[in-house]
Short mmCIF file of C-alpha atoms in Angstrom, two decimals:
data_model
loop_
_atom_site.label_atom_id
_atom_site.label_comp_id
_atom_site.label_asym_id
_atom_site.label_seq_id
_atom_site.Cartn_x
_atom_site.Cartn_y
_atom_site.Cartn_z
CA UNK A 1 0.00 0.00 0.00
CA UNK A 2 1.21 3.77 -1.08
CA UNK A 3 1.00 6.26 1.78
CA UNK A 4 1.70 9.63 0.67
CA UNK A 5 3.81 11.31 2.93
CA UNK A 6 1.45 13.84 3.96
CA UNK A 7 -0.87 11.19 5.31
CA UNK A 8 1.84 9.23 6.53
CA UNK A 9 2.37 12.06 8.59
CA UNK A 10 -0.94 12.72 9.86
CA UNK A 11 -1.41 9.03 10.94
CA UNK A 12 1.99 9.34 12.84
CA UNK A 13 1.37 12.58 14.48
CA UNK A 14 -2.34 11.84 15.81
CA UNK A 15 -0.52 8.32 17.10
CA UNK A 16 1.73 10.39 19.43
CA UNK A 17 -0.93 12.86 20.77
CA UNK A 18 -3.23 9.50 20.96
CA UNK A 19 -0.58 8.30 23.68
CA UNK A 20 0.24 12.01 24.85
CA UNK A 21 -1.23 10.98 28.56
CA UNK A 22 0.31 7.93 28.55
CA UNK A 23 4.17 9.23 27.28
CA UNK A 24 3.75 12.52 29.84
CA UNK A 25 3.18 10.23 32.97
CA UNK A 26 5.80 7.70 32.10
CA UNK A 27 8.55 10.75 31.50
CA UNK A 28 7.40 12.07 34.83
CA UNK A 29 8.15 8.77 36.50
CA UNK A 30 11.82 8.16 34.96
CA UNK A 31 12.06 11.62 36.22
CA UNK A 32 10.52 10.66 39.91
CA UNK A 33 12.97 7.80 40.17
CA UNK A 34 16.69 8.97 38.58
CA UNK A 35 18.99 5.88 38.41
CA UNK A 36 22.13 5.61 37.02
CA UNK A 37 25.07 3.45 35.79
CA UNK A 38 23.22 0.64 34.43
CA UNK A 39 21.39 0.61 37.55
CA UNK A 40 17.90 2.01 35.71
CA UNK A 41 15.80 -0.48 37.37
CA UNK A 42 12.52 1.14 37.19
CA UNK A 43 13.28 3.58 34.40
CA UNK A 44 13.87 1.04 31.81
CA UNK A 45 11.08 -0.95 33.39
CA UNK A 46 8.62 1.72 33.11
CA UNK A 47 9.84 1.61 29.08
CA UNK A 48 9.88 -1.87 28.64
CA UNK A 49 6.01 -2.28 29.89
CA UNK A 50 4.96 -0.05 27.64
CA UNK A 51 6.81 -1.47 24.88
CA UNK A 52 5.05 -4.99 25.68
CA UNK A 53 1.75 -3.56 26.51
CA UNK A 54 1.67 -2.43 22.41
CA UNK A 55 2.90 -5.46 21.09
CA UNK A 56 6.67 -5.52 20.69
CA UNK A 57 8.85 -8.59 20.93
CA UNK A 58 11.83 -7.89 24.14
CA UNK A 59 15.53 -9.43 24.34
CA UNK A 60 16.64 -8.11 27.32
CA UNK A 61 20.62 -7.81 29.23
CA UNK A 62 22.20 -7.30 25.47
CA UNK A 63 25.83 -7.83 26.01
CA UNK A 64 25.12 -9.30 30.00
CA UNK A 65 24.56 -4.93 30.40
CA UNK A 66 21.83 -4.51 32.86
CA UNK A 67 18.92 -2.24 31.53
CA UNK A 68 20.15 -2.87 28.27
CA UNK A 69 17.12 -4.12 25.71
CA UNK A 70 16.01 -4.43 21.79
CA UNK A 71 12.10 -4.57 21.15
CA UNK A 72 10.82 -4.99 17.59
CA UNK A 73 7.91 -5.03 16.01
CA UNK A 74 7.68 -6.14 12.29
CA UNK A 75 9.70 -8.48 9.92
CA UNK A 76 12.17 -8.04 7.35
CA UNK A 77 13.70 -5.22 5.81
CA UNK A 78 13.95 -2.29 6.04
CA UNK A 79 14.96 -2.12 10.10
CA UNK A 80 14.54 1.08 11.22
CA UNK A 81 15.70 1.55 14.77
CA UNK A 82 15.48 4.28 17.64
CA UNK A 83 17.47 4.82 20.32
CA UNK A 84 16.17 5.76 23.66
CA UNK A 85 17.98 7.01 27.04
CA UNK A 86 16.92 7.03 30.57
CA UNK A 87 19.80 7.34 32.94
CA UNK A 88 20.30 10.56 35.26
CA UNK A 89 23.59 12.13 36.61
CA UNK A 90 24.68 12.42 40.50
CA UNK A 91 23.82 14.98 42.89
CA UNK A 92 21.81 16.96 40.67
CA UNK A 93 18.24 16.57 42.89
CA UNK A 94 16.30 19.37 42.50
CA UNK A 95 12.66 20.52 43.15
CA UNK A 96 10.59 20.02 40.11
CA UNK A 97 9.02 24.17 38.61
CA UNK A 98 12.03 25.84 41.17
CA UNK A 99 13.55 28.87 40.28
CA UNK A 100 16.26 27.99 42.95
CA UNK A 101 18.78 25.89 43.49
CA UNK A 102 16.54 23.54 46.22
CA UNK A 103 17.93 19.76 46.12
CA UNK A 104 14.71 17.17 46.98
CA UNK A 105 17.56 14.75 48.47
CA UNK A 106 20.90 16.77 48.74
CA UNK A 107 23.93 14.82 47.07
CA UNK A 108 20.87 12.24 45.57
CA UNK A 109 20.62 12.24 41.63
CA UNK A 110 18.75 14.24 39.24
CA UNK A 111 17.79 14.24 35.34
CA UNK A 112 20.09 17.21 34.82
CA UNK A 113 20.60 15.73 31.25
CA UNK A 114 16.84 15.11 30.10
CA UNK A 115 17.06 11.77 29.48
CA UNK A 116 13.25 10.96 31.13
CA UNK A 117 12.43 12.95 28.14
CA UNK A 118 14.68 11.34 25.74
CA UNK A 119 14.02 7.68 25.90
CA UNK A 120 10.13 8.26 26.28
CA UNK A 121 10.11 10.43 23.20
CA UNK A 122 12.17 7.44 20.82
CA UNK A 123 9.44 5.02 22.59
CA UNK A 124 6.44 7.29 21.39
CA UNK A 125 8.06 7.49 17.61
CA UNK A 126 8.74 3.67 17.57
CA UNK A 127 5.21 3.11 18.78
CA UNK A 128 3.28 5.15 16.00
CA UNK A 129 5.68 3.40 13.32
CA UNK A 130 4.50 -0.02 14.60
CA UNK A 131 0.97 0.90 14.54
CA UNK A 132 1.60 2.03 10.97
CA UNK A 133 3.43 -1.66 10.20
CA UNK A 134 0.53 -3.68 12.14
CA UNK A 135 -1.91 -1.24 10.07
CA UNK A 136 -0.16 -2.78 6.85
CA UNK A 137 1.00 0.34 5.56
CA UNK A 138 4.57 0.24 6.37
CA UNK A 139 6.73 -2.61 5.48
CA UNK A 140 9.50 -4.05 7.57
CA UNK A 141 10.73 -3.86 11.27
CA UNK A 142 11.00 -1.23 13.71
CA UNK A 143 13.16 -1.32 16.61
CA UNK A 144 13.91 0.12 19.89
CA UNK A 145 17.38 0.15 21.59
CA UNK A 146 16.85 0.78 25.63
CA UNK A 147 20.36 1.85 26.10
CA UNK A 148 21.54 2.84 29.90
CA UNK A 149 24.31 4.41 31.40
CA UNK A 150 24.96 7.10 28.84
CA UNK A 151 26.36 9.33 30.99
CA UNK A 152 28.99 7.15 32.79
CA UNK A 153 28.82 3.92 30.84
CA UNK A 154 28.90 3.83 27.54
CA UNK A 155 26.57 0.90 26.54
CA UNK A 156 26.29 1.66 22.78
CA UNK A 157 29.75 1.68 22.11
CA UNK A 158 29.59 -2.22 23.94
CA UNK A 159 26.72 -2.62 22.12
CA UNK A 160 28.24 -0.99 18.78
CA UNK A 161 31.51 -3.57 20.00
CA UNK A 162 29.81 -6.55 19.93
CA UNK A 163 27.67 -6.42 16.71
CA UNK A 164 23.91 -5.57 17.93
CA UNK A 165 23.61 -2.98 15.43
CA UNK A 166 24.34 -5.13 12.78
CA UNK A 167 21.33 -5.50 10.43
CA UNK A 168 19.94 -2.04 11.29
CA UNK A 169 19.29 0.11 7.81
CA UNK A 170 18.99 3.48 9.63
CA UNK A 171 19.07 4.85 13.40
CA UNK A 172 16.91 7.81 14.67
CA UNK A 173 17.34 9.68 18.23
CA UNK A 174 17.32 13.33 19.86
CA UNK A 175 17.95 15.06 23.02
CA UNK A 176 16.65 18.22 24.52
CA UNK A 177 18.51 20.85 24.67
CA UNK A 178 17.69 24.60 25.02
CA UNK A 179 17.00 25.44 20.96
CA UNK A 180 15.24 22.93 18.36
CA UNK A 181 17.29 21.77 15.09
CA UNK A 182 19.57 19.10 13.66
CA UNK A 183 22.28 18.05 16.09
CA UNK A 184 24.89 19.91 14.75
CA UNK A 185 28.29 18.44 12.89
CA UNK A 186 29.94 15.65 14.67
CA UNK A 187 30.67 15.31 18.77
CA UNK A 188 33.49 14.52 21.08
CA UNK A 189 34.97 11.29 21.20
CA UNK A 190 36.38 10.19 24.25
CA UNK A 191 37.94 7.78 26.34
CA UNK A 192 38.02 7.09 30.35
CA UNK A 193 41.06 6.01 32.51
CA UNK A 194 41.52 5.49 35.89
CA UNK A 195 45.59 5.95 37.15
CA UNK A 196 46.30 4.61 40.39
CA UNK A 197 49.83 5.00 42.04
CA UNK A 198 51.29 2.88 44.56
CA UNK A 199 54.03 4.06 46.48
CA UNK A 200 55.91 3.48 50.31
CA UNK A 201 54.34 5.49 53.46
CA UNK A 202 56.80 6.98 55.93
CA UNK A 203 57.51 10.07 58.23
CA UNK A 204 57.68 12.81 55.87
CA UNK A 205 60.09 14.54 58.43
CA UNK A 206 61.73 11.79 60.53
CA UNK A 207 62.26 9.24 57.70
CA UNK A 208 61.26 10.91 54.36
CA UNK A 209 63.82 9.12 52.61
CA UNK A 210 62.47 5.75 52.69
CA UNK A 211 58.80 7.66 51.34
CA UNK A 212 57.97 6.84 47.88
CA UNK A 213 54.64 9.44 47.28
CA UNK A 214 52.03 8.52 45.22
CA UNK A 215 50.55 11.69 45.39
CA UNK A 216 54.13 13.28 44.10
CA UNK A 217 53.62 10.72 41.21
CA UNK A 218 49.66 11.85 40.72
CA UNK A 219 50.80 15.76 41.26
CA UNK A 220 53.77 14.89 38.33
CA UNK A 221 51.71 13.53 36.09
CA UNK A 222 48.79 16.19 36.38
CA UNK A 223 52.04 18.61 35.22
CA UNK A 224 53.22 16.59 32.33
CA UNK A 225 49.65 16.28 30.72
CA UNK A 226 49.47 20.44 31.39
CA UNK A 227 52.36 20.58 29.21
CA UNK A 228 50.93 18.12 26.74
CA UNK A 229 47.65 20.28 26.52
CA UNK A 230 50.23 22.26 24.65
CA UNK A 231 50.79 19.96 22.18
CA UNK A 232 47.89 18.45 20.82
CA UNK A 233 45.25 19.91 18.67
CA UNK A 234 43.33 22.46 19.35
CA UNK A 235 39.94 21.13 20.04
CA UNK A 236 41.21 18.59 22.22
CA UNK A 237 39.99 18.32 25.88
CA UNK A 238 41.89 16.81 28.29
CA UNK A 239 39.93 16.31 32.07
CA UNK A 240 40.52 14.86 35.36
CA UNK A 241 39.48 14.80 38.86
CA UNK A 242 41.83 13.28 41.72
CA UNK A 243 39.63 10.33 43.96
CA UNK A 244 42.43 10.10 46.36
CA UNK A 245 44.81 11.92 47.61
CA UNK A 246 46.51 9.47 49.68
CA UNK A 247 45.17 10.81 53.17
CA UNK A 248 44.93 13.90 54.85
CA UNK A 249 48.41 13.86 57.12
CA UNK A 250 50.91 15.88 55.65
CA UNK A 251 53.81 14.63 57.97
CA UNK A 252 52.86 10.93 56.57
CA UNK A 253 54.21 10.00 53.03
CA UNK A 254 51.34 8.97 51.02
CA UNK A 255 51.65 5.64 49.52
CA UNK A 256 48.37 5.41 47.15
CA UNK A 257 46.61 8.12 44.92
CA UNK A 258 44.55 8.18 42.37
CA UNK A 259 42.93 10.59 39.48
CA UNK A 260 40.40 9.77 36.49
CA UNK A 261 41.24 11.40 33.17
CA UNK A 262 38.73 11.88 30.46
CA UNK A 263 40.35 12.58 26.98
CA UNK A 264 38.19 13.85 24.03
CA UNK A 265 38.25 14.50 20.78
CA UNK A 266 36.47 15.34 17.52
CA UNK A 267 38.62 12.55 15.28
CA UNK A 268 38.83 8.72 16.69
CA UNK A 269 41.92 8.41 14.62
CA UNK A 270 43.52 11.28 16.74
CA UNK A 271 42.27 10.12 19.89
CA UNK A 272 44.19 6.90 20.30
CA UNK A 273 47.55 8.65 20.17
CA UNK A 274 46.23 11.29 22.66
CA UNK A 275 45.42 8.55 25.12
CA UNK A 276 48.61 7.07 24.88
CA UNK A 277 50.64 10.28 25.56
CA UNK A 278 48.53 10.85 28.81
CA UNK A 279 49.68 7.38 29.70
CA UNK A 280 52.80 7.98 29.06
CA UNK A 281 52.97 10.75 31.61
CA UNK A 282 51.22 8.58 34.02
CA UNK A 283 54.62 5.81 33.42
CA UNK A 284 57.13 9.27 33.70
CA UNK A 285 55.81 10.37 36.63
CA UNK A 286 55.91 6.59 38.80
CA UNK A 287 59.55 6.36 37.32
CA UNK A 288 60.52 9.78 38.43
CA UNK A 289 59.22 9.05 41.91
CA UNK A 290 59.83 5.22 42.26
CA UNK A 291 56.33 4.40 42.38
CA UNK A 292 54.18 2.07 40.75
CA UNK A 293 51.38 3.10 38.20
CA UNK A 294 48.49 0.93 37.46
CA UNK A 295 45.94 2.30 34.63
CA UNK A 296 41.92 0.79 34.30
CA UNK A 297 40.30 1.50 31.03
CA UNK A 298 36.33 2.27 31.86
CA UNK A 299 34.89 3.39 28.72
CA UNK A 300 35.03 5.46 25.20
CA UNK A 301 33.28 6.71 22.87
CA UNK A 302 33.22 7.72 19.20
CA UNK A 303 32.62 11.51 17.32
CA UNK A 304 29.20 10.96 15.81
CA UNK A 305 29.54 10.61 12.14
CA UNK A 306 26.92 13.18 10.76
CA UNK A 307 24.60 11.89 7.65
CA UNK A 308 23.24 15.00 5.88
CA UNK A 309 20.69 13.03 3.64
CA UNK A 310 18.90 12.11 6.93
CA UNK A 311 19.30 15.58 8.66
CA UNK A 312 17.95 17.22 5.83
CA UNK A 313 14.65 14.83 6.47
CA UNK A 314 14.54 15.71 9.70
CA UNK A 315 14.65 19.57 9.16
CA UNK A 316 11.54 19.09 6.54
CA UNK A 317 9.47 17.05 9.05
CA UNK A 318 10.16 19.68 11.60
CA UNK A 319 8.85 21.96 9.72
CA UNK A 320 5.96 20.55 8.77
CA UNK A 321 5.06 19.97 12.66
CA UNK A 322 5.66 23.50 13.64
CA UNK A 323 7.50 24.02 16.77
CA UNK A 324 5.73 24.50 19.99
CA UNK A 325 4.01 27.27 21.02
CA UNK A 326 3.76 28.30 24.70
CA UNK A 327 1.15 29.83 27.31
CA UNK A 328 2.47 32.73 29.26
CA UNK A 329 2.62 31.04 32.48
CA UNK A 330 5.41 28.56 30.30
CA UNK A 331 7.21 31.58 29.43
CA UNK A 332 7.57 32.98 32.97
CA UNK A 333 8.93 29.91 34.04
CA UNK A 334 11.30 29.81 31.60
CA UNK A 335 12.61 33.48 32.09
CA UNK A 336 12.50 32.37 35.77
CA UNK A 337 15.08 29.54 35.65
CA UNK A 338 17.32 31.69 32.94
CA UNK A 339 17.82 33.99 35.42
CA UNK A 340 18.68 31.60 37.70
CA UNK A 341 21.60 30.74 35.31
CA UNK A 342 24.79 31.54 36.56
CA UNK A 343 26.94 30.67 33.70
CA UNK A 344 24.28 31.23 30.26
CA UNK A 345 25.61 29.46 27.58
CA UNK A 346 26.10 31.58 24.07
CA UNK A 347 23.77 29.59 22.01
CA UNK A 348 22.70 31.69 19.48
CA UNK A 349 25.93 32.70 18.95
CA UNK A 350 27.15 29.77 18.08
CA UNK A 351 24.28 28.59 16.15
CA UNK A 352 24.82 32.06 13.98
CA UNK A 353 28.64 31.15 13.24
CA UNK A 354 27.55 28.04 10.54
CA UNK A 355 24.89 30.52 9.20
CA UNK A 356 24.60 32.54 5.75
CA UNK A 357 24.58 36.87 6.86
CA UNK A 358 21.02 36.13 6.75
CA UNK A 359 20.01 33.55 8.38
CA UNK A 360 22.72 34.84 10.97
CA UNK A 361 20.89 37.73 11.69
CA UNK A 362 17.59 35.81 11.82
CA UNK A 363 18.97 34.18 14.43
CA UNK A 364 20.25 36.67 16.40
CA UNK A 365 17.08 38.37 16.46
CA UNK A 366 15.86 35.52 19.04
CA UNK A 367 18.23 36.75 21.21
CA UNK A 368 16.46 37.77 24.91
CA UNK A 369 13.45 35.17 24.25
CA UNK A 370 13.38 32.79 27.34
CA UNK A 371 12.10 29.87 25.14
CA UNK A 372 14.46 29.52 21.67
CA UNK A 373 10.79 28.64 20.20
CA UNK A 374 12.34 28.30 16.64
CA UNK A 375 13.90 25.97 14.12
CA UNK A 376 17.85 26.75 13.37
CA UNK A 377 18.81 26.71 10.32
CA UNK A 378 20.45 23.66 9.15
CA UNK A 379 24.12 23.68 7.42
CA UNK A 380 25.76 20.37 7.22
CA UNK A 381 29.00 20.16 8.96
CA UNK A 382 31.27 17.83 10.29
CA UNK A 383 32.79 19.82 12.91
CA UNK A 384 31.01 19.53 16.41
CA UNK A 385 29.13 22.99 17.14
CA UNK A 386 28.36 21.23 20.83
CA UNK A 387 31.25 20.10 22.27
CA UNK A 388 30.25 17.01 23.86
CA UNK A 389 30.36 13.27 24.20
CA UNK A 390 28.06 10.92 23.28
CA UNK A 391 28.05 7.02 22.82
CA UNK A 392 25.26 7.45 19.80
CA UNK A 393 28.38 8.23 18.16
CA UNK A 394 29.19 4.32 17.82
CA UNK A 395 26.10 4.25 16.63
CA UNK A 396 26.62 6.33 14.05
CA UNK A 397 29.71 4.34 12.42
CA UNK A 398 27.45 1.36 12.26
CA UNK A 399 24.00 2.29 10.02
CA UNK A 400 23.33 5.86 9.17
CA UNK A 401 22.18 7.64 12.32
CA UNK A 402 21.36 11.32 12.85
CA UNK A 403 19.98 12.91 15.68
CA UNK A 404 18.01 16.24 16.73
CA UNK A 405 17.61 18.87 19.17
CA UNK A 406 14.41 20.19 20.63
CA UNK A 407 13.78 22.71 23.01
CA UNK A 408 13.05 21.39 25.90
CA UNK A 409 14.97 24.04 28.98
CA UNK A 410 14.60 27.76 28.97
CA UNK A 411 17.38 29.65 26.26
CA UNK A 412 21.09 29.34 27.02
CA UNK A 413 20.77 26.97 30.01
CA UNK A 414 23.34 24.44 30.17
CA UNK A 415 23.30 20.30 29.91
CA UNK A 416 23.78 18.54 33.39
CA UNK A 417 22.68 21.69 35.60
CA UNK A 418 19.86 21.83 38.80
CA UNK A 419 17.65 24.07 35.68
CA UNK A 420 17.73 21.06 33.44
CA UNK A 421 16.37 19.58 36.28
CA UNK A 422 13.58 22.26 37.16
CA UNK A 423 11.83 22.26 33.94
CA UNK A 424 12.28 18.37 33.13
CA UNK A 425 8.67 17.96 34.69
CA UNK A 426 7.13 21.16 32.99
CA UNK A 427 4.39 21.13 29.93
CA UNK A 428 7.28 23.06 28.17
CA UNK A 429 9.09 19.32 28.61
CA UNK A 430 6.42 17.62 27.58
CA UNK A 431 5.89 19.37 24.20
CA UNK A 432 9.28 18.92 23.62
CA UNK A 433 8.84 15.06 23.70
CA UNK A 434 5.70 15.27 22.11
CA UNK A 435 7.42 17.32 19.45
CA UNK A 436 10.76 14.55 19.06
CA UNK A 437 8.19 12.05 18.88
CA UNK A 438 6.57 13.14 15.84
CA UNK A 439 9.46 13.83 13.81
CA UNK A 440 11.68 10.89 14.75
CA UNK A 441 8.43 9.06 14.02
CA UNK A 442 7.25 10.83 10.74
CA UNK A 443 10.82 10.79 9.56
CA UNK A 444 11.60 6.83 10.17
CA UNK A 445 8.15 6.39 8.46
CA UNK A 446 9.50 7.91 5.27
CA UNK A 447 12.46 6.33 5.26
CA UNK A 448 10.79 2.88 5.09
CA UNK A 449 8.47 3.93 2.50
CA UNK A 450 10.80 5.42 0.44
CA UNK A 451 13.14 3.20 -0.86
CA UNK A 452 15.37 5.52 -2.84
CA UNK A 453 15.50 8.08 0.56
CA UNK A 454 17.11 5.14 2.78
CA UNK A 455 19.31 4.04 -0.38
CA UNK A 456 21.04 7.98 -0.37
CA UNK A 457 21.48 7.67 3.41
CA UNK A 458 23.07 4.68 3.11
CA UNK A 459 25.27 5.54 0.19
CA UNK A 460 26.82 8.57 1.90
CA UNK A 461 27.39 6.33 5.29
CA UNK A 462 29.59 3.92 2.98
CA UNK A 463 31.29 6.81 1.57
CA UNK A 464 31.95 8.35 4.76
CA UNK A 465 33.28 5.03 6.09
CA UNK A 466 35.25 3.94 3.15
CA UNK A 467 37.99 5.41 4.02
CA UNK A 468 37.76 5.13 7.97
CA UNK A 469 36.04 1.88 8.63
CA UNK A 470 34.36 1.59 12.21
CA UNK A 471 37.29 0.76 15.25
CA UNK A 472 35.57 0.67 18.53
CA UNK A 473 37.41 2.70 21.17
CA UNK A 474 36.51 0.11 23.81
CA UNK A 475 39.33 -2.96 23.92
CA UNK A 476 37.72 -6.31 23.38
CA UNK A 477 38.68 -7.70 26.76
CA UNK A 478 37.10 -4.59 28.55
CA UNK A 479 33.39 -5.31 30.48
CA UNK A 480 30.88 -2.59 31.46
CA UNK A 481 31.87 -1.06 34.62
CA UNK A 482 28.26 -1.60 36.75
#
């Protein structure tokens, strides 16, 4: 059967307000219970029922991960898949609508990233494409990937790893974010080490030399990477935070210490060298100080390879939704919480810098709004505009995959902050989900029906990957760290 896409559309969109109730309350759970680290009991269990309740087929603990699932609905080809988050980030509790930094459980966790959004708005497009498939109006299989641990575990790049994207024709996913358009260029890849240093203890004044100090090792090798940082491109980011300092005595030597480094960068290929220069000044430093140096690999990630036949789809559906429009009671709480901002980010700013002189100053013009209720222009790039990390990046160098923002936080607020937090419960949430859910759904719809659409996106994925073929970041022998 021939579905024109206009009436593909409207079947897909009047699914997702069909479920609206439904998709709002379970968001508002995940966001009630935040869980983390492959630990997402409840979240993915709220996702999972729902996913069962309408008729898709589970396999759950993918790779022995926890929380980690594939539901389909559907046979044969083409496999369209979506790829849905639920994890939350540490010490980020907060009071649901508050202008002020108010913690519901101090030190507790919080969705300061979104993600009860973001895996309940894949579910709702992967839900109106089944109904669409059971309807007999779409042909093949549609599938959704409950991936966990985002934030601190890196399950798609295990799952990328171990071959359970294999099969898939095209992937499909967004995030909120504080303005609504393609996710722009590429992202960070990165990779996660822990260094631990084992030294001697002894009186630091009566016997100092028999004291071999870790912490002298740590404090040596934080010095060498600062002179690396001089020495590697540009757009590199190097990070760490020490875990232990070996004790709080300064008269005793300190015999262990211990610091994570995270190491990004926009090219895999230049990444792996990076990472072995910062372990190289892990090895300097225990030499110089006659320690020991032991280094755990936790997790990486790849730079998301961008597909602009599939962006451009994305940037037509989005327009024919419309983006959401807000009641003035939405708009004071989002001028509310970007007050409370104390470090705004420059979105528009850098949204206007890939942007023609008009379309620069069209953008610009938003500037002062407290909801970025627009669509950005879209210019493909492969340079990350966001500089962040993301695992959907291993996604994306195994089946086409592109991704989109919505506006889901007030304008300029930053990812993994108490705000993101505030408004995650809001209406202006919920149409943002609501919103993600018809366009990830309307767009995967078209690319089933339209054989010559998924051929293009898949053509430009093998020429992007001729060249570069897919090398997980992850070493074979490494398990999930839950």
């Amino acid at each position: 059967m021939i579905v024109l896409k206009d009436e593909m559309n409207a079947i897909i969109f009047s699914s997702v307000q069909s479920h609206a109730g439904s998709y709002i309350a379970a968001s508002d759970a995940i966001w009630d219970h935040p869980e983390m680290n492959f630990h997402e009991d409840y979240s993915a269990g709220v996702i999972r029922q729902i996913l069962l309740d309408n008729g898709f087929s589970l396999t759950d603990n993918l790779g022995g991960m926890p929380n980690a699932f594939r539901a389909e609905y559907g046979s044969g080809k083409p496999v369209i898949a979506y790829l849905g988050e639920f994890d939350a980030l540490s010490s980020l509790s907060q009071k649901a609508g508050c202008a002020v930094k108010e913690p519901i459980t101090p030190g507790a966790p919080g969705h300061g990233c979104g993600h009860n959004l973001l895996g309940v708005g894949a579910l709702g497009a992967a839900i109106a494409v089944k109904e669409m498939i059971a309807a007999g109006r779409l042909p093949g299989t549609v599938v959704y990937f409950g991936t966990p641990a985002e934030e601190t575990g890196s399950a798609k790049t295990f799952l990328a790893r171990d071959g359970f994207f294999d099969g898939v024709d095209a992937m499909l996913t967004w995030h909120p974010w504080d303005y609504t358009g393609i996710w722009p260029g590429g992202s960070l890849a990165n990779v996660k080490m822990i260094f631990r240093f084992k030294g001697q203890s002894a009186h630091a004044a009566g016997s100092p030399e028999l004291g071999r100090s870790a912490l002298d090792a740590l404090e040596l090798m934080n010095v060498g990477v600062q002179f690396l940082r001089e020495h590697v491109p540009e757009d590199t980011r190097i990070h760490y935070a020490i875990t232990n300092a070996g004790g709080a005595s300064p008269n005793v030597v300190q015999a262990s210490a211990e610091a994570v480094y995270l190491v990004r960068s926009p090219r895999l290929g230049d990444l792996e060298g990076i990472k072995q220069r910062v372990i190289d000044c892990a090895r300097g430093a225990a030499i110089m100080t006659g320690t020991t140096m032991e280094m755990e690999f936790v997790k990486g990630c790849s730079n998301i390879l961008p597909n602009t036949t599939m962006e451009e789809l994305l940037v037509r559906t989005m327009h024919d939704i419309g983006v959401p429009q807000y009641t003035e009671e939405e708009l004071a709480l989002a001028k509310s919480l970007h007050d409370a901002l104390e470090s705004p980010e420059k979105t528009l700013t850098k949204i206007s810098r890939l942007c023609s002189v008009k379309e620069r100053a069209q953008v610009l013009a938003h500037q002062g709004e407290p909801i970025y209720a627009f669509i950005a222009p879209h210019t493909p790039t492969d340079s990350p505009l966001i500089t962040v990390s993301t695992d959907s990046g291993d996604a994306s160098w195994c089946a086409p995959t592109s991704q989109i923002s919505v506006a889901a936080w007030a304008a300029d607020t930053p990812a993994h902050t108490w705000q993101v937090v505030a408004i995650g419960k809001s209406s202006i949430a919920h149409k943002a989900m609501l919103f993600a859910a018809k366009t990830l759904g309307a767009a995967g719809a078209q690319l089933m029906a339209d054989g010559k659409l998924l051929a293009a996106a898949k053509e430009e994925f093998a020429s992007r990957t001729a060249a570069t073929p897919y090398v997980c970041p992850i070493p074979k022998d490494i398990k999930p760290a839950y």
